[in-house]
CSV table of C-alpha atoms in Angstrom, one decimal:
chain,number,residue,atom,x,y,z
A,1,MET,CA,62.8,-88.0,-70.8
A,2,ASN,CA,61.0,-85.2,-68.9
A,3,LYS,CA,58.2,-83.4,-70.7
A,4,LYS,CA,58.4,-85.8,-73.7
A,5,LEU,CA,56.2,-88.0,-71.5
A,6,ASN,CA,53.2,-85.8,-71.9
A,7,ARG,CA,52.6,-85.9,-75.7
A,8,ALA,CA,49.4,-83.9,-75.6
A,9,TYR,CA,51.0,-81.1,-73.6
A,10,ILE,CA,54.1,-81.0,-75.8
A,11,ALA,CA,51.9,-80.9,-78.9
A,12,GLN,CA,50.0,-77.9,-77.5
A,13,VAL,CA,53.2,-76.0,-76.6
A,14,ALA,CA,54.9,-76.9,-79.9
A,15,LYS,CA,52.0,-75.7,-82.0
A,16,LYS,CA,51.9,-72.4,-80.1
A,17,GLU,CA,55.6,-71.9,-80.5
A,18,ILE,CA,55.7,-72.8,-84.2
A,19,CYS,CA,52.7,-70.8,-85.1
A,20,ALA,CA,54.1,-67.7,-83.3
A,21,LYS,CA,57.4,-68.1,-85.1
A,22,ILE,CA,55.8,-68.5,-88.5
A,23,ASP,CA,53.5,-65.5,-87.8
A,24,LYS,CA,56.6,-63.5,-87.0
A,25,HIS,CA,58.2,-64.5,-90.3
A,26,PHE,CA,55.1,-63.5,-92.3
A,27,LYS,CA,55.1,-60.1,-90.6
A,28,GLY,CA,58.5,-59.4,-92.0
A,29,ASN,CA,61.4,-61.2,-90.3
A,30,TYR,CA,64.3,-60.2,-92.6
A,31,HIS,CA,67.1,-60.5,-90.0
A,32,GLY,CA,67.1,-64.3,-89.6
A,33,SER,CA,68.6,-67.0,-91.8
A,34,GLU,CA,68.2,-67.2,-95.6
A,35,VAL,CA,65.3,-69.6,-95.1
A,36,ASP,CA,63.6,-67.2,-92.8
A,37,ARG,CA,63.9,-64.3,-95.3
A,38,ALA,CA,62.8,-66.5,-98.2
A,39,VAL,CA,59.6,-67.6,-96.3
A,40,ALA,CA,58.9,-64.0,-95.3
A,41,LEU,CA,59.1,-62.9,-99.0
A,42,MET,CA,57.4,-66.0,-100.5
A,43,PRO,CA,55.1,-67.8,-98.0
A,44,LYS,CA,54.0,-70.2,-100.7
A,45,ILE,CA,57.5,-71.7,-100.8
A,46,LEU,CA,56.4,-73.9,-97.9
A,47,GLN,CA,53.9,-75.5,-100.2
A,48,GLU,CA,56.0,-75.6,-103.3
A,49,ASP,CA,59.2,-76.9,-101.9
A,50,SER,CA,58.9,-79.6,-99.2
A,51,GLN,CA,62.6,-79.6,-98.5
A,52,ILE,CA,62.6,-75.9,-97.7
A,53,GLY,CA,59.4,-76.5,-95.6
A,54,ILE,CA,61.1,-79.3,-93.6
A,55,SER,CA,64.3,-77.2,-93.2
A,56,PHE,CA,62.3,-74.2,-92.0
A,57,VAL,CA,60.4,-76.3,-89.4
A,58,LYS,CA,63.5,-78.3,-88.4
A,59,SER,CA,65.2,-75.3,-86.7
A,60,ILE,CA,62.1,-74.6,-84.7
A,61,VAL,CA,61.7,-78.3,-83.7
A,62,ASP,CA,65.4,-78.4,-82.7
A,63,ALA,CA,64.9,-75.3,-80.6
A,64,LEU,CA,61.8,-76.7,-79.0
A,65,ASN,CA,63.6,-80.0,-78.2
A,66,LYS,CA,66.4,-78.1,-76.5
A,67,MET,CA,63.9,-76.1,-74.5
A,68,ILE,CA,62.0,-79.2,-73.4
A,69,GLU,CA,65.2,-81.2,-72.5
A,70,ASN,CA,66.7,-78.4,-70.4
A,71,SER,CA,63.5,-77.3,-68.7
A,72,LYS,CA,62.4,-78.1,-65.2
A,73,TRP,CA,59.1,-79.9,-65.0
A,74,ASN,CA,56.4,-77.5,-64.2
A,75,SER,CA,53.3,-79.0,-65.8
A,76,ASP,CA,50.1,-77.1,-66.2
A,77,CYS,CA,48.3,-79.9,-64.3
A,78,GLY,CA,50.6,-80.0,-61.3
A,79,SER,CA,53.2,-82.7,-62.1
A,80,PHE,CA,56.5,-82.1,-60.3
A,81,MET,CA,60.0,-83.5,-59.6
A,82,ALA,CA,61.3,-84.2,-56.1
A,83,THR,CA,63.9,-86.1,-54.2
A,84,ALA,CA,63.1,-89.1,-52.0
A,85,GLU,CA,63.3,-89.5,-48.2
A,86,VAL,CA,62.5,-92.8,-46.5
A,87,ASP,CA,59.7,-93.3,-44.0
A,88,PRO,CA,61.2,-91.8,-40.7
A,89,VAL,CA,59.6,-94.4,-38.4
A,90,LEU,CA,61.7,-97.2,-40.0
A,91,LYS,CA,64.6,-96.0,-37.8
A,92,PHE,CA,63.0,-97.8,-34.9
A,93,SER,CA,60.0,-99.7,-36.1
A,94,SER,CA,59.1,-102.2,-38.8
A,95,THR,CA,55.6,-100.9,-39.0
A,96,ARG,CA,55.6,-98.2,-41.7
A,97,ILE,CA,53.7,-94.9,-41.4
A,98,VAL,CA,53.7,-94.7,-45.2
A,99,LYS,CA,51.8,-97.5,-46.9
A,100,GLU,CA,53.0,-99.1,-50.1
A,101,HIS,CA,51.8,-97.2,-53.1
A,102,GLU,CA,51.7,-94.0,-51.1
A,103,ILE,CA,54.0,-91.0,-50.8
A,104,GLY,CA,53.8,-87.9,-48.6
A,105,ILE,CA,54.6,-84.3,-49.5
A,106,SER,CA,54.5,-81.0,-47.6
A,107,ASN,CA,51.0,-79.5,-46.9
A,108,ALA,CA,51.7,-76.4,-49.0
A,109,LYS,CA,53.0,-78.6,-52.0
A,110,PHE,CA,49.9,-80.8,-51.7
A,111,VAL,CA,47.5,-77.9,-51.8
A,112,ARG,CA,49.2,-76.4,-54.8
A,113,THR,CA,49.3,-79.7,-56.6
A,114,LEU,CA,45.7,-80.4,-55.9
A,115,ILE,CA,44.5,-77.0,-57.3
A,116,LYS,CA,46.7,-77.4,-60.4
A,117,CYS,CA,45.4,-80.9,-61.2
A,118,GLY,CA,41.8,-79.7,-61.1
A,119,TYR,CA,40.9,-81.0,-57.7
A,120,ARG,CA,41.1,-84.6,-59.0
A,121,THR,CA,41.2,-86.8,-55.9
A,122,VAL,CA,40.7,-90.4,-55.0
A,123,ASP,CA,39.2,-91.8,-51.8
A,124,ALA,CA,40.7,-94.3,-49.3
A,125,TYR,CA,39.8,-97.2,-51.7
A,126,GLY,CA,41.4,-95.6,-54.7
A,127,ASN,CA,38.1,-94.6,-56.4
A,128,GLU,CA,37.9,-91.2,-58.1
A,129,SER,CA,36.0,-88.7,-56.0
A,130,SER,CA,32.4,-87.8,-57.0
A,131,PRO,CA,31.5,-84.5,-58.7
A,132,GLU,CA,29.9,-83.4,-55.4
A,133,ILE,CA,33.2,-83.9,-53.5
A,134,LYS,CA,35.1,-82.1,-56.1
A,135,GLU,CA,32.6,-79.2,-55.9
A,136,MET,CA,33.2,-79.1,-52.1
A,137,LEU,CA,37.0,-78.8,-52.6
A,138,ILE,CA,36.6,-76.1,-55.3
A,139,ASN,CA,34.4,-74.0,-53.0
A,140,ALA,CA,36.9,-74.2,-50.1
A,141,LYS,CA,37.4,-70.6,-48.9
A,142,SER,CA,41.1,-71.0,-47.9
A,143,ASP,CA,44.0,-73.4,-48.2
A,144,LYS,CA,43.5,-74.5,-44.6
A,145,GLU,CA,39.8,-75.3,-45.2
A,146,LEU,CA,40.8,-77.2,-48.3
A,147,LEU,CA,43.4,-79.2,-46.4
A,148,ASP,CA,40.9,-79.9,-43.6
A,149,LEU,CA,38.5,-81.3,-46.1
A,150,VAL,CA,41.1,-83.6,-47.6
A,151,LEU,CA,42.0,-84.9,-44.2
A,152,THR,CA,38.4,-85.4,-43.1
A,153,LEU,CA,37.5,-87.2,-46.2
A,154,GLU,CA,40.8,-89.1,-46.4
A,155,LEU,CA,41.5,-88.0,-50.0
A,156,GLY,CA,44.7,-88.3,-52.0
A,157,ILE,CA,46.0,-87.5,-55.5
A,158,LYS,CA,46.5,-90.3,-57.9
A,159,ALA,CA,50.0,-90.2,-59.4
A,160,GLU,CA,52.6,-92.1,-61.4
A,161,GLY,CA,56.3,-91.9,-60.4
A,162,ILE,CA,59.4,-92.2,-62.7
A,163,ARG,CA,62.9,-91.9,-61.5
A,164,PHE,CA,65.8,-90.1,-63.2
A,165,PRO,CA,68.1,-91.5,-64.5
A,166,HIS,CA,65.4,-93.8,-65.6
A,167,ALA,CA,65.7,-97.6,-66.2
A,168,GLY,CA,62.3,-98.4,-67.6
A,169,GLU,CA,59.7,-98.8,-64.8
A,170,SER,CA,57.3,-96.6,-62.8
A,171,TYR,CA,55.5,-96.6,-59.5
A,172,ASN,CA,51.7,-96.0,-59.1
A,173,THR,CA,50.8,-94.2,-55.9
A,174,VAL,CA,48.5,-91.8,-54.0
A,175,ILE,CA,50.0,-88.5,-52.8
A,176,ARG,CA,49.0,-87.5,-49.3
A,177,PRO,CA,49.8,-84.3,-47.3
A,178,ALA,CA,52.3,-84.4,-44.4
A,179,ALA,CA,49.4,-83.6,-42.0
A,180,TYR,CA,47.8,-87.0,-42.8
A,181,TYR,CA,50.9,-88.9,-41.6
A,182,ILE,CA,51.4,-86.6,-38.6
A,183,ASN,CA,47.9,-87.4,-37.5
A,184,LEU,CA,48.4,-91.1,-38.1
A,185,LEU,CA,51.6,-91.1,-36.0
A,186,ARG,CA,49.7,-89.3,-33.2
A,187,ASP,CA,47.1,-92.0,-33.2
A,188,ARG,CA,49.8,-94.7,-33.1
A,189,TYR,CA,52.0,-92.8,-30.6
A,190,ASP,CA,51.8,-95.5,-27.8
A,191,MET,CA,52.5,-98.3,-30.3
A,192,TYR,CA,55.5,-96.5,-31.7
A,193,ILE,CA,56.9,-95.7,-28.3
A,194,LYS,CA,56.7,-99.5,-27.5
A,195,ASN,CA,58.5,-100.3,-30.8
A,196,ALA,CA,61.2,-97.7,-30.0
A,197,VAL,CA,61.8,-99.1,-26.6
A,198,GLU,CA,62.2,-102.6,-28.1
A,199,TYR,CA,64.6,-101.1,-30.7
A,200,LEU,CA,66.7,-99.4,-28.0
A,201,ILE,CA,66.9,-102.6,-25.9
A,202,SER,CA,68.1,-104.6,-29.0
A,203,LYS,CA,70.9,-102.0,-29.2
A,204,GLY,CA,72.0,-102.6,-25.6
A,205,VAL,CA,70.5,-99.4,-24.1
A,206,LYS,CA,69.3,-100.0,-20.5
A,207,GLN,CA,68.7,-96.5,-19.0
A,208,ASN,CA,66.2,-93.8,-19.8
A,209,LEU,CA,64.4,-96.1,-22.2
A,210,GLU,CA,61.0,-94.3,-22.1
A,211,LYS,CA,62.5,-90.8,-22.6
A,212,LEU,CA,64.8,-91.9,-25.4
A,213,ALA,CA,61.9,-93.7,-27.1
A,214,GLU,CA,59.8,-90.6,-26.9
A,215,SER,CA,62.7,-88.6,-28.5
A,216,LEU,CA,62.8,-91.1,-31.4
A,217,VAL,CA,59.1,-90.9,-32.1
A,218,ASP,CA,59.0,-87.1,-31.7
A,219,ALA,CA,62.0,-86.8,-34.1
A,220,ALA,CA,60.0,-88.8,-36.7
A,221,ALA,CA,57.1,-86.4,-36.3
A,222,ASP,CA,59.4,-83.4,-36.8
A,223,GLU,CA,60.8,-85.0,-39.9
A,224,LEU,CA,57.2,-85.3,-41.3
A,225,LYS,CA,56.5,-81.7,-40.4
A,226,MET,CA,59.6,-80.6,-42.2
A,227,ILE,CA,59.3,-82.4,-45.6
A,228,PRO,CA,60.9,-79.9,-48.0
A,229,VAL,CA,58.9,-78.6,-50.9
A,230,SER,CA,61.4,-80.3,-53.2
A,231,GLY,CA,61.1,-83.7,-51.5
A,232,PHE,CA,58.7,-86.5,-50.6
A,233,ILE,CA,58.5,-89.3,-48.1
A,234,CYS,CA,58.2,-92.9,-49.5
A,235,THR,CA,58.2,-96.4,-48.1
A,236,GLY,CA,61.8,-97.2,-48.9
A,237,SER,CA,60.7,-100.7,-49.7
A,238,GLU,CA,62.2,-103.1,-52.2
A,239,LEU,CA,59.1,-102.6,-54.4
A,240,PHE,CA,59.6,-98.8,-54.5
A,241,LYS,CA,63.3,-99.1,-55.1
A,242,MET,CA,63.1,-101.6,-57.9
A,243,SER,CA,60.1,-99.9,-59.5
A,244,GLN,CA,62.2,-96.7,-59.6
A,245,GLY,CA,65.2,-98.3,-61.4
A,246,GLY,CA,67.2,-99.1,-58.3
A,247,SER,CA,66.8,-95.7,-56.6
A,248,ASP,CA,69.1,-95.3,-53.6
A,249,HIS,CA,67.5,-92.2,-52.1
A,250,ASP,CA,70.4,-89.8,-52.5
A,251,THR,CA,70.1,-87.1,-55.1
A,252,ASP,CA,67.9,-89.0,-57.6
A,253,LYS,CA,65.0,-87.0,-59.0
A,254,HIS,CA,61.6,-88.6,-59.2
A,255,LEU,CA,59.0,-87.2,-61.6
A,256,TRP,CA,55.4,-87.4,-60.2
A,257,LEU,CA,52.8,-87.2,-62.9
A,258,VAL,CA,49.3,-86.1,-61.7
A,259,GLY,CA,46.0,-85.1,-63.4
A,260,SER,CA,46.0,-85.5,-67.2
A,261,ASP,CA,49.7,-86.4,-67.1
A,262,ALA,CA,49.0,-89.5,-65.0
A,263,ASP,CA,46.1,-90.5,-67.3
A,264,MET,CA,48.7,-91.8,-69.8
A,265,TYR,CA,49.4,-94.7,-67.4
A,266,ASP,CA,45.8,-95.8,-66.9
A,267,GLY,CA,45.6,-99.5,-67.5
A,268,LYS,CA,49.4,-99.9,-67.3
A,269,ILE,CA,50.5,-103.3,-65.9
A,270,HIS,CA,53.1,-102.5,-63.2
A,271,TYR,CA,55.9,-104.9,-62.4
A,272,MET,CA,59.2,-104.9,-60.5
A,273,VAL,CA,62.6,-106.0,-61.9
A,274,GLY,CA,65.2,-106.9,-59.2
A,275,ILE,CA,68.5,-105.2,-59.5
A,276,LYS,CA,71.4,-106.9,-57.7
A,277,SER,CA,73.5,-104.9,-55.3
A,278,GLU,CA,76.6,-106.2,-57.0
A,279,THR,CA,77.2,-108.6,-59.9
A,280,ALA,CA,80.7,-110.0,-59.4
A,281,THR,CA,81.0,-113.6,-58.1
A,282,GLN,CA,84.2,-112.7,-56.4
A,283,GLY,CA,82.5,-109.9,-54.3
A,284,LEU,CA,83.2,-106.3,-54.1
A,285,LEU,CA,86.6,-104.7,-55.1
A,286,GLU,CA,89.2,-104.9,-52.4
A,287,ALA,CA,92.4,-102.8,-52.0
A,288,ASN,CA,95.2,-102.3,-49.5
A,289,SER,CA,95.5,-98.5,-50.2
A,290,TYR,CA,93.5,-95.7,-51.7
A,291,ALA,CA,95.8,-95.6,-54.7
A,292,GLU,CA,95.2,-99.3,-55.3
A,293,PHE,CA,91.5,-98.8,-55.0
A,294,ILE,CA,91.5,-96.0,-57.6
A,295,GLU,CA,93.6,-98.2,-59.9
A,296,ASN,CA,91.1,-101.1,-59.5
A,297,VAL,CA,88.2,-98.9,-60.3
A,298,PHE,CA,90.0,-97.5,-63.3
A,299,VAL,CA,90.7,-101.0,-64.6
A,300,SER,CA,87.0,-102.0,-64.0
A,301,GLY,CA,86.0,-99.1,-66.2
A,302,LEU,CA,88.0,-100.3,-69.2
A,303,THR,CA,85.1,-101.7,-71.1
A,304,ASP,CA,82.8,-100.7,-74.0
A,305,MET,CA,79.8,-101.2,-71.8
A,306,ASN,CA,78.2,-98.1,-70.4
A,307,VAL,CA,74.7,-97.1,-69.5
A,308,GLY,CA,74.3,-94.6,-72.4
A,309,LYS,CA,75.3,-97.0,-75.1
A,310,TYR,CA,73.1,-99.8,-73.7
A,311,VAL,CA,70.1,-97.5,-73.4
A,312,ASN,CA,70.6,-96.5,-77.0
A,313,LYS,CA,70.8,-100.2,-78.0
A,314,SER,CA,67.7,-101.0,-76.0
A,315,SER,CA,65.8,-98.1,-77.7
A,316,LEU,CA,66.7,-99.5,-81.1
A,317,VAL,CA,65.6,-103.0,-80.0
A,318,LEU,CA,62.3,-101.5,-78.9
A,319,GLU,CA,61.9,-99.8,-82.2
A,320,ILE,CA,62.7,-103.1,-84.1
A,321,VAL,CA,60.1,-105.0,-81.9
A,322,GLY,CA,57.6,-102.3,-82.8
A,323,THR,CA,57.9,-103.1,-86.5
A,324,ARG,CA,57.1,-106.8,-86.0
A,325,GLY,CA,54.9,-108.3,-88.8
A,326,THR,CA,56.3,-105.9,-91.4
A,327,ASP,CA,59.0,-106.1,-94.1
A,328,ILE,CA,61.2,-103.9,-92.0
A,329,PHE,CA,61.3,-106.4,-89.2
A,330,ALA,CA,62.1,-109.2,-91.6
A,331,LYS,CA,65.0,-107.2,-93.1
A,332,SER,CA,66.2,-106.4,-89.6
A,333,CYS,CA,66.2,-110.1,-88.7
A,334,ASN,CA,68.3,-110.9,-91.8
A,335,ILE,CA,70.9,-108.3,-90.7
A,336,ILE,CA,71.0,-109.7,-87.2
A,337,ARG,CA,71.6,-113.2,-88.5
A,338,LYS,CA,74.3,-111.9,-90.8
A,339,ASN,CA,76.0,-110.1,-87.9
A,340,LEU,CA,75.9,-113.3,-85.8
A,341,GLU,CA,77.0,-115.4,-88.8
A,342,VAL,CA,74.1,-117.8,-88.4
A,343,LYS,CA,71.2,-118.9,-90.6
A,344,VAL,CA,67.7,-120.1,-90.0
A,345,ASP,CA,67.8,-123.8,-89.0
A,346,MET,CA,64.3,-125.2,-88.3
A,347,SER,CA,65.7,-128.5,-87.1
A,348,LYS,CA,66.6,-126.7,-83.9
A,349,GLN,CA,64.2,-125.6,-81.2
A,350,ALA,CA,62.7,-122.1,-81.3
A,351,TYR,CA,63.7,-119.6,-78.6
A,352,GLN,CA,60.9,-119.5,-76.0
A,353,ARG,CA,60.1,-116.5,-73.8
A,354,HIS,CA,61.3,-116.7,-70.2
A,355,PHE,CA,59.9,-113.5,-68.8
A,356,ASN,CA,56.4,-112.0,-68.7
A,357,ILE,CA,55.2,-108.7,-67.2
A,358,ARG,CA,55.3,-109.7,-63.5
A,359,ASP,CA,57.6,-109.2,-60.6
A,360,ILE,CA,61.1,-110.5,-61.5
A,361,HIS,CA,63.5,-111.0,-58.6
A,362,GLU,CA,67.2,-110.4,-58.8
A,363,ASP,CA,68.2,-114.1,-58.9
A,364,GLU,CA,66.1,-114.5,-62.0
A,365,CYS,CA,68.0,-112.0,-64.1
A,366,SER,CA,71.6,-112.2,-62.7
A,367,ASN,CA,74.6,-111.9,-65.0
A,368,ASP,CA,74.9,-115.7,-65.2
A,369,VAL,CA,71.2,-116.0,-66.2
A,370,VAL,CA,71.6,-113.3,-68.9
A,371,ILE,CA,74.6,-115.2,-70.4
A,372,ALA,CA,72.6,-118.4,-70.4
A,373,LEU,CA,69.8,-116.7,-72.2
A,374,TYR,CA,72.2,-115.4,-74.8
A,375,GLU,CA,73.7,-118.9,-75.4
A,376,GLU,CA,70.2,-120.4,-75.6
A,377,PHE,CA,69.3,-117.8,-78.2
A,378,LEU,CA,72.4,-118.6,-80.3
A,379,ASN,CA,71.5,-122.3,-80.2
A,380,SER,CA,67.9,-121.7,-81.3
A,381,ASN,CA,66.6,-122.0,-84.8
A,382,MET,CA,67.2,-118.2,-85.3
A,383,SER,CA,63.8,-117.7,-87.0
A,384,ASP,CA,62.2,-114.2,-86.9
A,385,SER,CA,60.0,-115.5,-84.1
A,386,SER,CA,62.9,-116.6,-82.0
A,387,ILE,CA,64.6,-113.2,-82.5
A,388,LEU,CA,61.4,-111.4,-81.5
A,389,ASN,CA,61.0,-113.6,-78.3
A,390,TYR,CA,64.6,-113.0,-77.3
A,391,PHE,CA,64.3,-109.2,-77.8
A,392,VAL,CA,61.2,-109.0,-75.7
A,393,ASP,CA,62.9,-110.9,-72.9
A,394,ILE,CA,65.9,-108.5,-73.0
A,395,LEU,CA,63.6,-105.5,-72.9
A,396,ILE,CA,61.6,-106.8,-69.9
A,397,ILE,CA,64.7,-107.2,-67.8
A,398,ALA,CA,66.4,-104.0,-69.1
A,399,PRO,CA,66.3,-102.3,-65.7
A,400,SER,CA,68.4,-105.1,-64.1
A,401,LEU,CA,70.8,-105.2,-67.0
A,402,ILE,CA,71.4,-101.4,-66.6
A,403,GLY,CA,71.9,-102.1,-62.9
A,404,HIS,CA,74.6,-104.6,-63.8
A,405,ILE,CA,76.5,-102.0,-65.8
A,406,ILE,CA,76.2,-99.4,-63.1
A,407,ASP,CA,77.7,-101.8,-60.6
A,408,MET,CA,80.7,-102.7,-62.7
A,409,ALA,CA,82.9,-100.1,-61.0
A,410,LYS,CA,82.5,-101.7,-57.6
A,411,ALA,CA,82.0,-105.3,-58.7
A,412,GLY,CA,85.1,-106.0,-60.7
A,413,PRO,CA,86.0,-105.7,-64.4
A,414,GLY,CA,84.0,-107.3,-67.1
A,415,THR,CA,81.1,-108.4,-64.9
A,416,ALA,CA,78.3,-107.0,-66.9
A,417,PHE,CA,77.3,-109.0,-70.0
A,418,ASP,CA,75.9,-107.3,-73.0
A,419,PRO,CA,73.2,-109.6,-74.4
A,420,ILE,CA,72.8,-107.5,-77.6
A,421,GLY,CA,76.5,-107.1,-78.6
A,422,GLU,CA,77.1,-106.2,-82.2
A,423,MET,CA,74.0,-107.9,-83.6
A,424,LEU,CA,72.4,-104.6,-84.5
A,425,LYS,CA,75.3,-103.4,-86.6
A,426,GLY,CA,73.9,-102.0,-89.8
A,427,ILE,CA,70.5,-101.2,-88.4
A,428,HIS,CA,69.9,-97.5,-87.8
A,429,SER,CA,67.1,-95.6,-86.1
A,430,MET,CA,65.7,-92.7,-88.2
A,431,ARG,CA,63.6,-91.5,-85.3
A,432,ARG,CA,65.9,-88.6,-84.3
A,433,LYS,CA,66.4,-87.5,-87.9
A,434,GLN,CA,62.7,-87.6,-88.7
A,435,TYR,CA,61.4,-84.0,-88.8
A,436,ALA,CA,57.8,-83.0,-88.5
A,437,CYS,CA,56.1,-82.2,-91.8
A,438,ILE,CA,53.8,-79.2,-92.2
A,439,ASP,CA,50.6,-78.7,-94.0
A,440,PHE,CA,50.1,-74.9,-94.2
A,441,ASN,CA,46.9,-73.5,-95.7
A,442,ILE,CA,47.8,-70.1,-97.2
A,443,ASP,CA,44.2,-69.0,-97.6
A,444,ASP,CA,43.0,-69.3,-94.0
A,445,GLY,CA,46.4,-69.3,-92.2
A,446,THR,CA,45.9,-72.7,-90.5
A,447,LEU,CA,48.9,-74.9,-89.6
A,448,THR,CA,48.8,-78.6,-89.2
A,449,LEU,CA,51.7,-80.7,-87.9
A,450,SER,CA,51.9,-84.4,-88.7
A,451,ASP,CA,54.0,-86.6,-86.5
A,452,ALA,CA,53.8,-89.7,-88.7
A,453,ILE,CA,54.5,-88.5,-92.3
A,454,ARG,CA,57.7,-90.2,-93.4
A,455,THR,CA,58.7,-88.0,-96.4
A,456,GLY,CA,59.9,-91.0,-98.4
A,457,ARG,CA,62.1,-92.4,-95.5
A,458,GLU,CA,61.6,-95.1,-93.0
A,459,TYR,CA,62.2,-95.1,-89.3
A,460,LEU,CA,64.4,-98.1,-89.5
A,461,ARG,CA,66.8,-98.9,-92.3
A,462,GLY,CA,69.5,-101.4,-92.8
A,463,GLU,CA,71.9,-102.6,-95.5
A,464,GLU,CA,72.4,-106.3,-96.1
């Protein structure tokens, strides 16, 4: 899901790549495929035969998709990927150095990101900096002077964070340089020394308390000074974890969108979906030997449920919901009722929504709750409206449902319930098979790509 997030950027790259390739064909590309040679000989074939035009563009689109999927994020406006490290003072104090909705990166990374995103900063209150402030930053004579200005004015970079593998949510934040937190720790040094002493006493330490406490605080400062270019410091809070799809701060990659990339999330309503640490009522797997443990894990994996399959199902559900109010949605509902072997029965109650876009805690979307939702849905009147409400509920808690699947290996066999099951059988997404259509003007050499022309096909189809 990397660069696909920035549609404007991808459209720009795609147009350049496709125009360059078409231009190459028109100058005499006779060593490519039959289609390449045909287009080189007869450019008007793109206008006269839409199938050849689509086939011609398809290979370029496929190549671009492969390039995009395999590339490392290196956006023109400074977006980057990094691994998470938790606020270092939490080892001995409950008072975080990193506030919620803030992250810290190395000074060098911060300066590079700031320059690439066009010096777009926000102040301590989250308001975008004035043109005058931006001008001051642009006119800085060195990286050091630029960093000093940022620290003096308490500026940060607005960003939106997404974790890979991704489960559906994001985290809005302000990026600050490591120096900001080092200065903050220095200002709070005495307070953190006191907290470290209390921590050591709670652990039974009785001698050299002051010296050991100083070592703990100094180690936290060193950790802030040594943030790797490929990493960032975060709060490590439940909100951060759940907004990042249950991140456990190991090797997970987090994509931080800044500048025009982050603008895509302006106005987004953020919410957190709780993901349980395990889903089995009997507790975690137990074993008397390593061999027995491996066997139990193997047995736990004997299920049709896996993250990839469920993500694909959720994607199709999202696509169906997107067609609400159309004939396609009505046909999809007919297929769903047929698969469930039910009919519309208006004598029964309609299925009512249980979830809205708000923070949802783990006890609200546990495995038992999901099973109860499914049973309530089956006992509803099965109208198109009921199906829509059920699908929206399932989409909202999708991060937690994916967490259930991930935990199956350690929580016992068959503990993750699939609330979609086989009800989508016979409904197929056409999205991946939908190629871009081209409108090529032979006279002036212009190329226009359309991302919405359907060439006689629909995105969703189903057979009753």
